[in-house]
mmCIF file of C-alpha atoms in Angstrom:
data_model
loop_
_atom_site.group_PDB
_atom_site.id
_atom_site.type_symbol
_atom_site.label_atom_id
_atom_site.label_comp_id
_atom_site.label_asym_id
_atom_site.label_seq_id
_atom_site.Cartn_x
_atom_site.Cartn_y
_atom_site.Cartn_z
ATOM 1 C CA MET A 1 72.994 94.959 82.471
ATOM 2 C CA LYS A 2 73.116 95.388 86.235
ATOM 3 C CA LEU A 3 76.234 97.229 87.378
ATOM 4 C CA SER A 4 77.360 97.906 90.932
ATOM 5 C CA ILE A 5 80.327 99.439 92.734
ATOM 6 C CA LEU A 6 82.786 97.994 95.235
ATOM 7 C CA ASP A 7 84.728 100.742 96.975
ATOM 8 C CA GLN A 8 87.962 100.009 98.828
ATOM 9 C CA SER A 9 88.227 103.669 99.876
ATOM 10 C CA PRO A 10 91.828 104.174 98.668
ATOM 11 C CA ILE A 11 94.082 106.925 99.982
ATOM 12 C CA SER A 12 96.177 108.598 97.300
ATOM 13 C CA VAL A 13 99.598 110.161 97.824
ATOM 14 C CA GLY A 14 99.057 113.804 98.748
ATOM 15 C CA TYR A 15 95.606 113.159 100.237
ATOM 16 C CA THR A 16 94.470 112.440 103.795
ATOM 17 C CA PRO A 17 92.351 109.543 105.069
ATOM 18 C CA LYS A 18 89.539 112.051 105.671
ATOM 19 C CA GLU A 19 89.670 113.115 102.022
ATOM 20 C CA ALA A 20 89.629 109.459 100.950
ATOM 21 C CA LEU A 21 86.529 108.765 103.039
ATOM 22 C CA GLU A 22 84.837 111.912 101.747
ATOM 23 C CA ALA A 23 85.609 110.718 98.221
ATOM 24 C CA SER A 24 83.846 107.442 99.066
ATOM 25 C CA VAL A 25 80.727 109.331 100.138
ATOM 26 C CA HIS A 26 80.847 111.353 96.925
ATOM 27 C CA LEU A 27 81.246 108.132 94.926
ATOM 28 C CA ALA A 28 78.177 106.556 96.569
ATOM 29 C CA LYS A 29 76.084 109.623 95.806
ATOM 30 C CA LYS A 30 77.359 109.644 92.231
ATOM 31 C CA ALA A 31 76.620 105.918 91.889
ATOM 32 C CA GLU A 32 72.994 106.580 92.817
ATOM 33 C CA GLU A 33 72.807 109.412 90.276
ATOM 34 C CA LEU A 34 74.310 107.223 87.539
ATOM 35 C CA GLY A 35 71.906 104.342 88.147
ATOM 36 C CA TYR A 36 74.257 101.761 89.664
ATOM 37 C CA GLU A 37 72.423 98.911 91.388
ATOM 38 C CA ARG A 38 74.337 98.946 94.663
ATOM 39 C CA TYR A 39 77.355 100.424 96.424
ATOM 40 C CA TRP A 40 79.457 98.300 98.779
ATOM 41 C CA ILE A 41 82.393 99.411 100.873
ATOM 42 C CA ALA A 42 85.145 97.035 101.982
ATOM 43 C CA GLU A 43 86.711 96.319 105.373
ATOM 44 C CA HIS A 44 90.494 96.530 105.788
ATOM 45 C CA HIS A 45 92.722 96.802 108.861
ATOM 46 C CA ASP A 46 96.059 98.632 108.865
ATOM 47 C CA PHE A 47 96.239 97.882 105.150
ATOM 48 C CA PRO A 48 98.444 100.110 102.998
ATOM 49 C CA ALA A 49 96.444 102.999 101.519
ATOM 50 C CA LEU A 50 92.939 101.615 102.214
ATOM 51 C CA SER A 51 91.060 103.750 104.704
ATOM 52 C CA CYS A 52 87.925 101.914 105.907
ATOM 53 C CA PRO A 53 88.173 99.483 108.859
ATOM 54 C CA ALA A 54 84.464 99.809 109.742
ATOM 55 C CA PRO A 55 81.986 99.576 106.837
ATOM 56 C CA GLU A 56 79.040 99.829 109.223
ATOM 57 C CA VAL A 57 80.128 103.320 110.296
ATOM 58 C CA MET A 58 80.555 104.518 106.728
ATOM 59 C CA LEU A 59 77.232 102.971 105.698
ATOM 60 C CA SER A 60 75.348 104.952 108.316
ATOM 61 C CA TYR A 61 76.905 108.151 106.988
ATOM 62 C CA ILE A 62 76.410 107.217 103.331
ATOM 63 C CA GLY A 63 72.855 106.009 103.892
ATOM 64 C CA ALA A 64 71.925 109.403 105.323
ATOM 65 C CA GLN A 65 73.184 111.112 102.165
ATOM 66 C CA THR A 66 71.582 108.785 99.595
ATOM 67 C CA LYS A 67 67.977 107.821 98.974
ATOM 68 C CA THR A 68 67.477 104.812 96.729
ATOM 69 C CA ILE A 69 70.696 102.918 95.973
ATOM 70 C CA ARG A 70 71.320 99.684 97.874
ATOM 71 C CA ILE A 71 74.303 100.018 100.199
ATOM 72 C CA GLY A 72 76.271 97.337 101.950
ATOM 73 C CA ALA A 73 79.487 95.856 103.243
ATOM 74 C CA GLY A 74 81.821 94.113 100.892
ATOM 75 C CA ALA A 75 82.497 92.499 103.315
ATOM 76 C CA ILE A 76 82.162 92.228 107.073
ATOM 77 C CA LEU A 77 84.949 89.810 108.018
ATOM 78 C CA LEU A 78 82.960 87.478 110.252
ATOM 79 C CA PRO A 79 85.846 85.456 111.801
ATOM 80 C CA HIS A 80 86.760 88.605 113.750
ATOM 81 C CA TYR A 81 83.299 89.096 115.258
ATOM 82 C CA LYS A 82 80.381 87.494 117.068
ATOM 83 C CA PRO A 83 77.366 86.911 114.800
ATOM 84 C CA TYR A 84 74.973 88.562 117.252
ATOM 85 C CA LYS A 85 76.800 91.898 117.135
ATOM 86 C CA VAL A 86 76.928 91.839 113.327
ATOM 87 C CA ALA A 87 73.189 91.097 113.176
ATOM 88 C CA GLU A 88 72.404 93.924 115.607
ATOM 89 C CA THR A 89 74.494 96.389 113.636
ATOM 90 C CA PHE A 90 72.935 95.550 110.287
ATOM 91 C CA HIS A 91 69.429 95.393 111.714
ATOM 92 C CA LEU A 92 70.020 98.925 112.953
ATOM 93 C CA LEU A 93 71.140 100.005 109.481
ATOM 94 C CA ALA A 94 68.167 98.218 107.897
ATOM 95 C CA THR A 95 65.840 99.996 110.334
ATOM 96 C CA LEU A 96 67.289 103.379 109.370
ATOM 97 C CA PHE A 97 67.388 102.601 105.633
ATOM 98 C CA PRO A 98 64.691 99.964 104.997
ATOM 99 C CA GLY A 99 64.935 97.860 101.871
ATOM 100 C CA ARG A 100 68.408 99.144 101.013
ATOM 101 C CA ILE A 101 70.896 97.181 103.137
ATOM 102 C CA ASP A 102 73.142 94.326 101.952
ATOM 103 C CA LEU A 103 75.174 92.339 104.464
ATOM 104 C CA GLY A 104 78.176 90.916 102.664
ATOM 105 C CA ILE A 105 80.194 88.388 104.679
ATOM 106 C CA GLY A 106 83.819 87.395 104.075
ATOM 107 C CA ARG A 107 86.411 85.328 105.888
ATOM 108 C CA ALA A 108 89.659 87.070 104.857
ATOM 109 C CA PRO A 109 91.751 88.681 107.610
ATOM 110 C CA GLY A 110 91.606 92.093 105.924
ATOM 111 C CA GLY A 111 95.141 92.949 107.015
ATOM 112 C CA SER A 112 98.358 91.586 108.453
ATOM 113 C CA ALA A 113 98.662 88.717 110.923
ATOM 114 C CA GLU A 114 99.576 91.261 113.596
ATOM 115 C CA ALA A 115 96.461 93.313 112.830
ATOM 116 C CA SER A 116 94.346 90.163 113.079
ATOM 117 C CA MET A 117 95.859 89.378 116.478
ATOM 118 C CA ALA A 118 95.165 92.920 117.652
ATOM 119 C CA LEU A 119 91.576 92.627 116.456
ATOM 120 C CA SER A 120 90.771 89.056 117.437
ATOM 121 C CA ASP A 121 92.635 86.512 119.528
ATOM 122 C CA ASN A 122 91.114 83.579 117.661
ATOM 123 C CA TYR A 123 90.953 84.570 114.001
ATOM 124 C CA LEU A 124 92.067 81.151 112.695
ATOM 125 C CA LYS A 125 89.524 79.462 114.951
ATOM 126 C CA GLY A 126 86.941 81.860 113.518
ATOM 127 C CA VAL A 127 87.879 80.807 109.988
ATOM 128 C CA ARG A 128 87.473 77.128 110.868
ATOM 129 C CA GLU A 129 84.116 77.799 112.479
ATOM 130 C CA LEU A 130 82.807 80.128 109.783
ATOM 131 C CA PRO A 131 80.014 77.776 108.607
ATOM 132 C CA GLU A 132 78.615 77.560 112.138
ATOM 133 C CA ALA A 133 78.985 81.313 112.695
ATOM 134 C CA LEU A 134 77.300 82.011 109.378
ATOM 135 C CA GLU A 135 74.375 79.761 110.260
ATOM 136 C CA GLU A 136 74.016 81.506 113.613
ATOM 137 C CA LEU A 137 74.120 84.907 111.941
ATOM 138 C CA LEU A 138 71.348 83.926 109.523
ATOM 139 C CA HIS A 139 69.165 82.765 112.427
ATOM 140 C CA PHE A 140 69.679 86.125 114.155
ATOM 141 C CA ILE A 141 68.781 87.952 110.939
ATOM 142 C CA ARG A 142 65.623 85.849 110.494
ATOM 143 C CA ASN A 143 64.832 85.705 114.210
ATOM 144 C CA ASP A 144 64.042 82.009 113.826
ATOM 145 C CA PHE A 145 66.089 79.964 116.302
ATOM 146 C CA SER A 146 64.443 76.686 117.301
ATOM 147 C CA SER A 147 62.475 76.622 120.559
ATOM 148 C CA ASP A 148 65.198 74.650 122.354
ATOM 149 C CA HIS A 149 68.121 76.858 121.249
ATOM 150 C CA LEU A 150 70.092 78.900 123.779
ATOM 151 C CA PHE A 151 69.399 82.086 121.805
ATOM 152 C CA GLN A 152 65.712 81.418 121.144
ATOM 153 C CA LYS A 153 64.682 84.370 123.350
ATOM 154 C CA VAL A 154 67.409 86.701 122.047
ATOM 155 C CA THR A 155 66.466 89.210 119.350
ATOM 156 C CA ALA A 156 69.004 91.215 117.361
ATOM 157 C CA SER A 157 67.154 94.454 118.009
ATOM 158 C CA PRO A 158 65.900 96.614 116.496
ATOM 159 C CA PHE A 159 64.231 94.126 114.175
ATOM 160 C CA PRO A 160 63.790 95.954 110.853
ATOM 161 C CA PRO A 161 60.750 96.036 108.556
ATOM 162 C CA VAL A 162 62.920 94.577 105.776
ATOM 163 C CA GLU A 163 65.809 92.282 106.702
ATOM 164 C CA PRO A 164 69.293 93.051 105.369
ATOM 165 C CA ALA A 165 70.072 90.872 102.356
ATOM 166 C CA PRO A 166 72.855 88.389 103.221
ATOM 167 C CA TRP A 167 75.628 87.728 100.698
ATOM 168 C CA LEU A 168 78.697 85.534 100.957
ATOM 169 C CA LEU A 169 81.819 86.888 99.283
ATOM 170 C CA GLY A 170 84.528 84.521 98.155
ATOM 171 C CA THR A 171 87.274 83.597 95.729
ATOM 172 C CA SER A 172 87.109 79.812 95.501
ATOM 173 C CA GLU A 173 84.927 76.733 95.083
ATOM 174 C CA ARG A 174 84.951 76.324 98.853
ATOM 175 C CA SER A 175 83.173 79.625 99.430
ATOM 176 C CA ALA A 176 80.879 78.928 96.473
ATOM 177 C CA ALA A 177 79.819 75.604 97.975
ATOM 178 C CA LEU A 178 79.205 77.211 101.367
ATOM 179 C CA ALA A 179 77.056 79.963 99.853
ATOM 180 C CA ALA A 180 75.044 77.340 97.970
ATOM 181 C CA LYS A 181 74.532 75.229 101.089
ATOM 182 C CA MET A 182 73.377 78.252 103.092
ATOM 183 C CA GLY A 183 71.066 79.487 100.338
ATOM 184 C CA MET A 184 72.865 82.825 100.202
ATOM 185 C CA ALA A 185 73.552 85.127 97.292
ATOM 186 C CA TYR A 186 77.191 84.828 96.194
ATOM 187 C CA ALA A 187 79.731 87.420 95.062
ATOM 188 C CA PHE A 188 82.981 86.191 93.502
ATOM 189 C CA GLY A 189 86.060 88.439 93.701
ATOM 190 C CA HIS A 190 87.503 87.972 90.212
ATOM 191 C CA PHE A 191 89.946 90.853 90.749
ATOM 192 C CA MET A 192 91.630 89.130 93.690
ATOM 193 C CA SER A 193 91.471 85.432 92.824
ATOM 194 C CA ASP A 194 93.677 83.036 90.907
ATOM 195 C CA LYS A 195 91.080 80.266 91.158
ATOM 196 C CA ASP A 196 88.869 78.969 88.345
ATOM 197 C CA VAL A 197 86.071 81.544 88.266
ATOM 198 C CA LYS A 198 83.793 79.602 85.960
ATOM 199 C CA LYS A 199 84.079 76.418 88.011
ATOM 200 C CA SER A 200 83.420 78.225 91.300
ATOM 201 C CA ILE A 201 80.305 79.976 90.038
ATOM 202 C CA ALA A 202 79.049 76.774 88.401
ATOM 203 C CA THR A 203 79.553 74.954 91.716
ATOM 204 C CA TYR A 204 77.419 77.553 93.452
ATOM 205 C CA GLN A 205 74.652 77.542 90.869
ATOM 206 C CA GLU A 206 74.453 73.752 90.583
ATOM 207 C CA SER A 207 74.545 73.122 94.343
ATOM 208 C CA PHE A 208 72.266 75.960 95.454
ATOM 209 C CA GLN A 209 69.665 75.128 98.099
ATOM 210 C CA ALA A 210 66.713 77.498 98.497
ATOM 211 C CA SER A 211 66.449 79.484 101.746
ATOM 212 C CA PRO A 212 63.903 81.877 103.312
ATOM 213 C CA GLU A 213 65.769 84.795 101.703
ATOM 214 C CA LEU A 214 66.450 83.310 98.306
ATOM 215 C CA LYS A 215 64.637 80.762 96.148
ATOM 216 C CA GLN A 216 67.049 80.886 93.185
ATOM 217 C CA PRO A 217 70.845 81.409 93.016
ATOM 218 C CA LYS A 218 71.992 85.015 92.721
ATOM 219 C CA THR A 219 75.497 86.029 91.670
ATOM 220 C CA ILE A 220 77.816 88.992 91.372
ATOM 221 C CA LEU A 221 81.234 89.056 89.702
ATOM 222 C CA ALA A 222 83.547 91.738 91.132
ATOM 223 C CA VAL A 223 85.961 93.031 88.465
ATOM 224 C CA SER A 224 88.777 95.589 88.477
ATOM 225 C CA VAL A 225 88.147 98.271 85.822
ATOM 226 C CA ILE A 226 89.775 101.510 84.723
ATOM 227 C CA CYS A 227 88.016 103.355 81.914
ATOM 228 C CA ALA A 228 88.910 106.634 80.205
ATOM 229 C CA GLU A 229 87.960 108.452 77.012
ATOM 230 C CA THR A 230 90.762 106.728 75.103
ATOM 231 C CA THR A 231 92.691 103.497 75.557
ATOM 232 C CA GLU A 232 95.926 105.453 75.868
ATOM 233 C CA ARG A 233 94.516 107.617 78.647
ATOM 234 C CA ALA A 234 93.096 104.573 80.465
ATOM 235 C CA GLU A 235 96.500 102.892 80.420
ATOM 236 C CA GLU A 236 98.096 106.101 81.694
ATOM 237 C CA VAL A 237 95.567 106.381 84.540
ATOM 238 C CA ALA A 238 96.011 102.679 85.361
ATOM 239 C CA SER A 239 99.783 103.003 85.612
ATOM 240 C CA SER A 240 99.610 104.505 89.111
ATOM 241 C CA TYR A 241 97.466 101.609 90.353
ATOM 242 C CA LEU A 242 99.824 99.065 88.782
ATOM 243 C CA LEU A 243 102.765 100.730 90.490
ATOM 244 C CA TRP A 244 100.938 100.645 93.809
ATOM 245 C CA LYS A 245 100.215 96.924 93.357
ATOM 246 C CA ARG A 246 103.906 96.399 92.669
ATOM 247 C CA GLN A 247 104.804 98.357 95.801
ATOM 248 C CA VAL A 248 102.392 96.373 97.977
ATOM 249 C CA GLU A 249 103.835 93.098 96.665
ATOM 250 C CA ALA A 250 107.249 94.386 97.733
ATOM 251 C CA GLY A 251 105.971 95.269 101.230
ATOM 252 C CA GLU A 252 105.776 98.973 100.434
ATOM 253 C CA GLY A 253 103.005 101.308 99.278
ATOM 254 C CA ARG A 254 101.842 102.435 102.716
ATOM 255 C CA GLN A 255 102.060 106.084 101.721
ATOM 256 C CA GLY A 256 99.183 105.717 99.261
ATOM 257 C CA ILE A 257 98.325 105.324 95.603
ATOM 258 C CA PRO A 258 101.183 107.001 93.686
ATOM 259 C CA SER A 259 100.610 109.696 91.088
ATOM 260 C CA ILE A 260 100.734 109.118 87.346
ATOM 261 C CA GLU A 261 103.886 111.252 87.280
ATOM 262 C CA GLU A 262 105.579 108.908 89.750
ATOM 263 C CA ALA A 263 104.415 105.884 87.767
ATOM 264 C CA LYS A 264 105.974 107.320 84.611
ATOM 265 C CA LYS A 265 109.351 107.257 86.335
ATOM 266 C CA TYR A 266 109.048 103.514 86.909
ATOM 267 C CA SER A 267 109.997 101.252 84.034
ATOM 268 C CA PHE A 268 107.636 98.274 83.867
ATOM 269 C CA ASN A 269 108.960 95.390 81.823
ATOM 270 C CA VAL A 270 106.474 93.673 79.527
ATOM 271 C CA GLU A 271 105.984 90.585 81.691
ATOM 272 C CA GLU A 272 105.664 92.602 84.894
ATOM 273 C CA LYS A 273 102.994 94.880 83.434
ATOM 274 C CA LYS A 274 101.142 91.890 81.984
ATOM 275 C CA SER A 275 101.181 90.122 85.339
ATOM 276 C CA LEU A 276 99.968 93.170 87.279
ATOM 277 C CA SER A 277 97.132 93.952 84.861
ATOM 278 C CA GLN A 278 95.971 90.442 83.923
ATOM 279 C CA LYS A 279 92.958 90.593 86.252
ATOM 280 C CA MET A 280 91.943 94.055 85.063
ATOM 281 C CA ILE A 281 89.859 95.608 82.308
ATOM 282 C CA ILE A 282 91.577 98.757 81.059
ATOM 283 C CA GLY A 283 90.342 100.708 78.060
ATOM 284 C CA ASN A 284 87.916 103.145 76.466
ATOM 285 C CA PRO A 285 84.131 102.866 77.037
ATOM 286 C CA ASP A 286 83.526 100.581 74.036
ATOM 287 C CA GLU A 287 86.357 98.228 75.001
ATOM 288 C CA VAL A 288 85.367 98.113 78.661
ATOM 289 C CA SER A 289 81.640 97.624 78.050
ATOM 290 C CA GLN A 290 82.350 94.825 75.570
ATOM 291 C CA ARG A 291 84.592 93.032 78.066
ATOM 292 C CA LEU A 292 82.048 93.412 80.858
ATOM 293 C CA VAL A 293 79.326 91.891 78.684
ATOM 294 C CA GLU A 294 81.703 89.050 77.790
ATOM 295 C CA PHE A 295 82.456 88.439 81.473
ATOM 296 C CA LYS A 296 78.752 88.354 82.319
ATOM 297 C CA ASP A 297 78.068 85.880 79.524
ATOM 298 C CA ILE A 298 81.120 83.673 80.085
ATOM 299 C CA TYR A 299 80.629 83.317 83.832
ATOM 300 C CA LYS A 300 76.810 83.450 83.719
ATOM 301 C CA VAL A 301 76.403 85.950 86.549
ATOM 302 C CA ASP A 302 73.450 88.216 87.295
ATOM 303 C CA GLU A 303 75.433 91.345 87.975
ATOM 304 C CA VAL A 304 78.902 92.844 87.575
ATOM 305 C CA MET A 305 80.458 94.857 90.403
ATOM 306 C CA ILE A 306 83.255 97.254 89.512
ATOM 307 C CA VAL A 307 86.199 98.210 91.693
ATOM 308 C CA THR A 308 88.278 101.135 90.417
ATOM 309 C CA ILE A 309 91.381 102.550 92.082
ATOM 310 C CA THR A 310 93.179 105.551 90.626
ATOM 311 C CA HIS A 311 95.398 108.238 92.089
ATOM 312 C CA SER A 312 93.014 111.022 91.103
ATOM 313 C CA TYR A 313 89.556 110.784 92.631
ATOM 314 C CA ARG A 314 88.334 112.704 89.603
ATOM 315 C CA ASP A 315 89.675 109.976 87.292
ATOM 316 C CA ARG A 316 87.904 107.365 89.414
ATOM 317 C CA ILE A 317 84.533 109.137 89.157
ATOM 318 C CA LYS A 318 85.102 109.659 85.424
ATOM 319 C CA SER A 319 85.739 105.944 84.940
ATOM 320 C CA TYR A 320 82.449 105.047 86.620
ATOM 321 C CA GLU A 321 80.613 107.715 84.608
ATOM 322 C CA LEU A 322 81.942 106.422 81.302
ATOM 323 C CA VAL A 323 81.035 102.824 82.124
ATOM 324 C CA ALA A 324 77.511 103.798 83.177
ATOM 325 C CA ASP A 325 77.022 105.921 80.055
ATOM 326 C CA ALA A 326 78.222 103.059 77.833
ATOM 327 C CA PHE A 327 75.245 100.957 78.952
ATOM 328 C CA LYS A 328 72.567 103.628 78.541
#
């Protein structure tokens, strides 16, 4: 079973942003060692406890310290940017690290309304025009504008030996339909969506139109997982993440992912804990691997991408190790 990693580069209480980013580099190197298919890092802006606003910067650093694993953005938030600049940036990465670069595209703001205004004056306009921007981006990546197009003579240099692989990330049928229309690979964020996962992925697969990059539909399901040696330990490790989720919902949590000790002081009621963990897989290696296989079979995806947030970076690495070992 193909397994990959989505890293949101979390900052834990007691740690600095620099330590969080260094932990992300260590995670990417460990992912390569463990045999994960790909490592993606997310884009967030002024978001509580998440430290990476520029995946392209981190990818250049991570690419230089890895050799074989595919690396990419999960995702570049295209409504904030011009397609040409995104194409240039990822062509540069693909030139440095040929055959290893994924360009994941999303349309979420990645932060507060104020952060979006600081970053882009026309974010909502960018959301409305995403299909057009996406089409333009793909033409820059392929270098195949029509002869009468304004940008026909413009190349997103340097043009790499192997183009970055474009993916569309989404959480709804709308994004699924767009990915299918564009002939792009599609990654569905199960861990952050309340939509019908099965219906969205089926929409993509049934409506898919072949493109120069992709002849058949290609899917990833991104799932939140915390694994430990025992179920009890996994639930203990997960408690700090659940508390952080609760804090973020309450407009708090900016100081970072709380410790397990702090989480133990908080009394979750049964319904609250159920609500916070309903989109997660928490358990020992056998339980987690079984659930991941079930998810792959139920939703009929090609690959499962795991996002794991814990207070201890050691617990996070251990979770990924146990999952990888369970499939060997």
